[in-house]
């Protein structure tokens, strides 16, 4: 299975890995890491609440196991800065190559804070 082509992986973002909480329960993060060769796609989801319907704008980040740099692993408490806006990681789905069981790419669902 071929990797995601570099021609598609044109986006960049800043990644902050969750490190824990301080004494006041505020999340803390490790130093920033610039993600390169990623693809970010906007996703719109509709929802219904007691005050009516609404739309929520989210992003899906595609991180290729070979072409995206540097090598990182995502968790649900990490955060991403993309186009000056902060997003939290909501879900991480890893997809593996069926021929050799190595990681092919990760799809990371982001939500705006």
PDB file of C-alpha atoms in Angstrom:
ATOM      1  CA  UNK A   1       0.000   0.000   0.000  1.00  0.00           C
ATOM      2  CA  UNK A   2       1.508   3.345  -1.062  1.00  0.00           C
ATOM      3  CA  UNK A   3       1.951   6.186   1.395  1.00  0.00           C
ATOM      4  CA  UNK A   4      -0.005   9.441   1.130  1.00  0.00           C
ATOM      5  CA  UNK A   5       1.800  11.439  -1.595  1.00  0.00           C
ATOM      6  CA  UNK A   6       3.845  14.491  -0.583  1.00  0.00           C
ATOM      7  CA  UNK A   7       1.876  16.574  -3.120  1.00  0.00           C
ATOM      8  CA  UNK A   8      -1.164  16.222  -0.833  1.00  0.00           C
ATOM      9  CA  UNK A   9       0.699  16.741   2.453  1.00  0.00           C
ATOM     10  CA  UNK A  10       1.159  20.528   2.149  1.00  0.00           C
ATOM     11  CA  UNK A  11      -0.054  21.695   5.579  1.00  0.00           C
ATOM     12  CA  UNK A  12       1.854  22.566   8.763  1.00  0.00           C
ATOM     13  CA  UNK A  13       0.688  22.863  12.362  1.00  0.00           C
ATOM     14  CA  UNK A  14       2.119  23.225  15.859  1.00  0.00           C
ATOM     15  CA  UNK A  15       1.731  20.210  18.143  1.00  0.00           C
ATOM     16  CA  UNK A  16       1.705  20.256  21.956  1.00  0.00           C
ATOM     17  CA  UNK A  17       1.866  16.884  23.672  1.00  0.00           C
ATOM     18  CA  UNK A  18      -0.110  16.639  26.918  1.00  0.00           C
ATOM     19  CA  UNK A  19       2.250  16.371  29.924  1.00  0.00           C
ATOM     20  CA  UNK A  20      -0.174  16.316  32.859  1.00  0.00           C
ATOM     21  CA  UNK A  21      -1.789  18.820  35.216  1.00  0.00           C
ATOM     22  CA  UNK A  22      -0.327  21.408  37.531  1.00  0.00           C
ATOM     23  CA  UNK A  23      -1.311  21.781  41.208  1.00  0.00           C
ATOM     24  CA  UNK A  24      -4.454  23.694  40.190  1.00  0.00           C
ATOM     25  CA  UNK A  25      -5.693  21.087  37.705  1.00  0.00           C
ATOM     26  CA  UNK A  26      -4.676  23.118  34.653  1.00  0.00           C
ATOM     27  CA  UNK A  27      -3.332  21.008  31.765  1.00  0.00           C
ATOM     28  CA  UNK A  28       0.370  21.349  31.002  1.00  0.00           C
ATOM     29  CA  UNK A  29       2.100  20.536  27.728  1.00  0.00           C
ATOM     30  CA  UNK A  30       5.591  19.665  26.525  1.00  0.00           C
ATOM     31  CA  UNK A  31       7.511  22.017  24.220  1.00  0.00           C
ATOM     32  CA  UNK A  32       5.965  22.802  20.868  1.00  0.00           C
ATOM     33  CA  UNK A  33       6.768  20.645  17.856  1.00  0.00           C
ATOM     34  CA  UNK A  34       6.139  21.803  14.288  1.00  0.00           C
ATOM     35  CA  UNK A  35       4.347  19.153  12.239  1.00  0.00           C
ATOM     36  CA  UNK A  36       5.244  19.181   8.542  1.00  0.00           C
ATOM     37  CA  UNK A  37       3.890  17.280   5.554  1.00  0.00           C
ATOM     38  CA  UNK A  38       0.402  16.801   6.976  1.00  0.00           C
ATOM     39  CA  UNK A  39      -3.024  17.265   5.428  1.00  0.00           C
ATOM     40  CA  UNK A  40      -5.832  19.028   7.270  1.00  0.00           C
ATOM     41  CA  UNK A  41      -9.410  18.809   6.069  1.00  0.00           C
ATOM     42  CA  UNK A  42     -12.343  20.784   7.507  1.00  0.00           C
ATOM     43  CA  UNK A  43     -15.317  18.774   8.733  1.00  0.00           C
ATOM     44  CA  UNK A  44     -18.723  20.220   9.574  1.00  0.00           C
ATOM     45  CA  UNK A  45     -21.101  18.400  11.882  1.00  0.00           C
ATOM     46  CA  UNK A  46     -24.658  19.395  12.705  1.00  0.00           C
ATOM     47  CA  UNK A  47     -26.085  19.016  16.190  1.00  0.00           C
ATOM     48  CA  UNK A  48     -29.389  19.590  17.946  1.00  0.00           C
ATOM     49  CA  UNK A  49     -29.635  21.148  21.381  1.00  0.00           C
ATOM     50  CA  UNK A  50     -32.420  22.556  23.516  1.00  0.00           C
ATOM     51  CA  UNK A  51     -32.039  26.005  21.929  1.00  0.00           C
ATOM     52  CA  UNK A  52     -32.168  24.721  18.358  1.00  0.00           C
ATOM     53  CA  UNK A  53     -29.864  23.357  15.736  1.00  0.00           C
ATOM     54  CA  UNK A  54     -26.280  24.367  15.184  1.00  0.00           C
ATOM     55  CA  UNK A  55     -23.126  23.515  13.321  1.00  0.00           C
ATOM     56  CA  UNK A  56     -19.748  22.681  14.759  1.00  0.00           C
ATOM     57  CA  UNK A  57     -16.610  23.151  12.710  1.00  0.00           C
ATOM     58  CA  UNK A  58     -13.899  20.615  13.214  1.00  0.00           C
ATOM     59  CA  UNK A  59     -10.797  19.414  11.415  1.00  0.00           C
ATOM     60  CA  UNK A  60      -9.355  16.048  10.496  1.00  0.00           C
ATOM     61  CA  UNK A  61      -5.567  15.906  10.462  1.00  0.00           C
ATOM     62  CA  UNK A  62      -3.975  13.207   8.288  1.00  0.00           C
ATOM     63  CA  UNK A  63      -0.530  12.204   9.515  1.00  0.00           C
ATOM     64  CA  UNK A  64       1.403   9.843   7.238  1.00  0.00           C
ATOM     65  CA  UNK A  65       3.665   7.370   9.061  1.00  0.00           C
ATOM     66  CA  UNK A  66       6.498   7.835   6.528  1.00  0.00           C
ATOM     67  CA  UNK A  67       6.147  11.273   4.916  1.00  0.00           C
ATOM     68  CA  UNK A  68       4.910  13.403   7.830  1.00  0.00           C
ATOM     69  CA  UNK A  69       7.584  14.824  10.125  1.00  0.00           C
ATOM     70  CA  UNK A  70       8.637  14.538  12.904  1.00  0.00           C
ATOM     71  CA  UNK A  71       7.569  11.167  14.265  1.00  0.00           C
ATOM     72  CA  UNK A  72       4.906  11.739  16.959  1.00  0.00           C
ATOM     73  CA  UNK A  73       2.069   9.802  18.582  1.00  0.00           C
ATOM     74  CA  UNK A  74      -1.214  11.554  19.290  1.00  0.00           C
ATOM     75  CA  UNK A  75      -3.425  11.179  22.377  1.00  0.00           C
ATOM     76  CA  UNK A  76      -6.833  12.608  23.253  1.00  0.00           C
ATOM     77  CA  UNK A  77      -5.443  15.333  25.524  1.00  0.00           C
ATOM     78  CA  UNK A  78      -2.933  16.853  23.084  1.00  0.00           C
ATOM     79  CA  UNK A  79      -3.510  20.183  21.360  1.00  0.00           C
ATOM     80  CA  UNK A  80      -2.788  21.545  17.894  1.00  0.00           C
ATOM     81  CA  UNK A  81      -2.437  25.135  16.669  1.00  0.00           C
ATOM     82  CA  UNK A  82      -3.496  25.490  13.028  1.00  0.00           C
ATOM     83  CA  UNK A  83      -3.929  28.824  11.220  1.00  0.00           C
ATOM     84  CA  UNK A  84      -3.686  30.639  14.544  1.00  0.00           C
ATOM     85  CA  UNK A  85      -6.549  28.703  16.168  1.00  0.00           C
ATOM     86  CA  UNK A  86      -6.211  26.184  18.992  1.00  0.00           C
ATOM     87  CA  UNK A  87      -7.734  22.716  18.619  1.00  0.00           C
ATOM     88  CA  UNK A  88      -7.918  19.816  21.026  1.00  0.00           C
ATOM     89  CA  UNK A  89      -7.492  16.216  19.929  1.00  0.00           C
ATOM     90  CA  UNK A  90     -10.853  14.459  20.174  1.00  0.00           C
ATOM     91  CA  UNK A  91     -10.129  11.100  18.552  1.00  0.00           C
ATOM     92  CA  UNK A  92      -7.163   9.271  17.017  1.00  0.00           C
ATOM     93  CA  UNK A  93      -7.610   6.469  14.510  1.00  0.00           C
ATOM     94  CA  UNK A  94      -4.520   4.534  13.399  1.00  0.00           C
ATOM     95  CA  UNK A  95      -4.622   2.675  10.086  1.00  0.00           C
ATOM     96  CA  UNK A  96      -2.185  -0.154   9.417  1.00  0.00           C
ATOM     97  CA  UNK A  97      -0.840  -1.608   6.188  1.00  0.00           C
ATOM     98  CA  UNK A  98      -2.573  -4.988   5.725  1.00  0.00           C
ATOM     99  CA  UNK A  99       0.514  -6.492   4.060  1.00  0.00           C
ATOM    100  CA  UNK A 100       3.076  -5.894   6.792  1.00  0.00           C
ATOM    101  CA  UNK A 101       1.034  -4.614   9.803  1.00  0.00           C
ATOM    102  CA  UNK A 102       3.058  -1.375  10.037  1.00  0.00           C
ATOM    103  CA  UNK A 103       1.351   1.931  10.700  1.00  0.00           C
ATOM    104  CA  UNK A 104       0.268   3.526   7.407  1.00  0.00           C
ATOM    105  CA  UNK A 105      -1.284   6.772   8.675  1.00  0.00           C
ATOM    106  CA  UNK A 106      -3.226   8.324  11.530  1.00  0.00           C
ATOM    107  CA  UNK A 107      -6.418  10.346  11.274  1.00  0.00           C
ATOM    108  CA  UNK A 108      -6.739  12.814  14.121  1.00  0.00           C
ATOM    109  CA  UNK A 109     -10.104  14.502  14.738  1.00  0.00           C
ATOM    110  CA  UNK A 110      -9.677  18.019  16.145  1.00  0.00           C
ATOM    111  CA  UNK A 111     -12.238  20.331  17.749  1.00  0.00           C
ATOM    112  CA  UNK A 112     -11.966  24.066  18.338  1.00  0.00           C
ATOM    113  CA  UNK A 113     -11.627  25.359  21.884  1.00  0.00           C
TER     114      UNK A 113
END
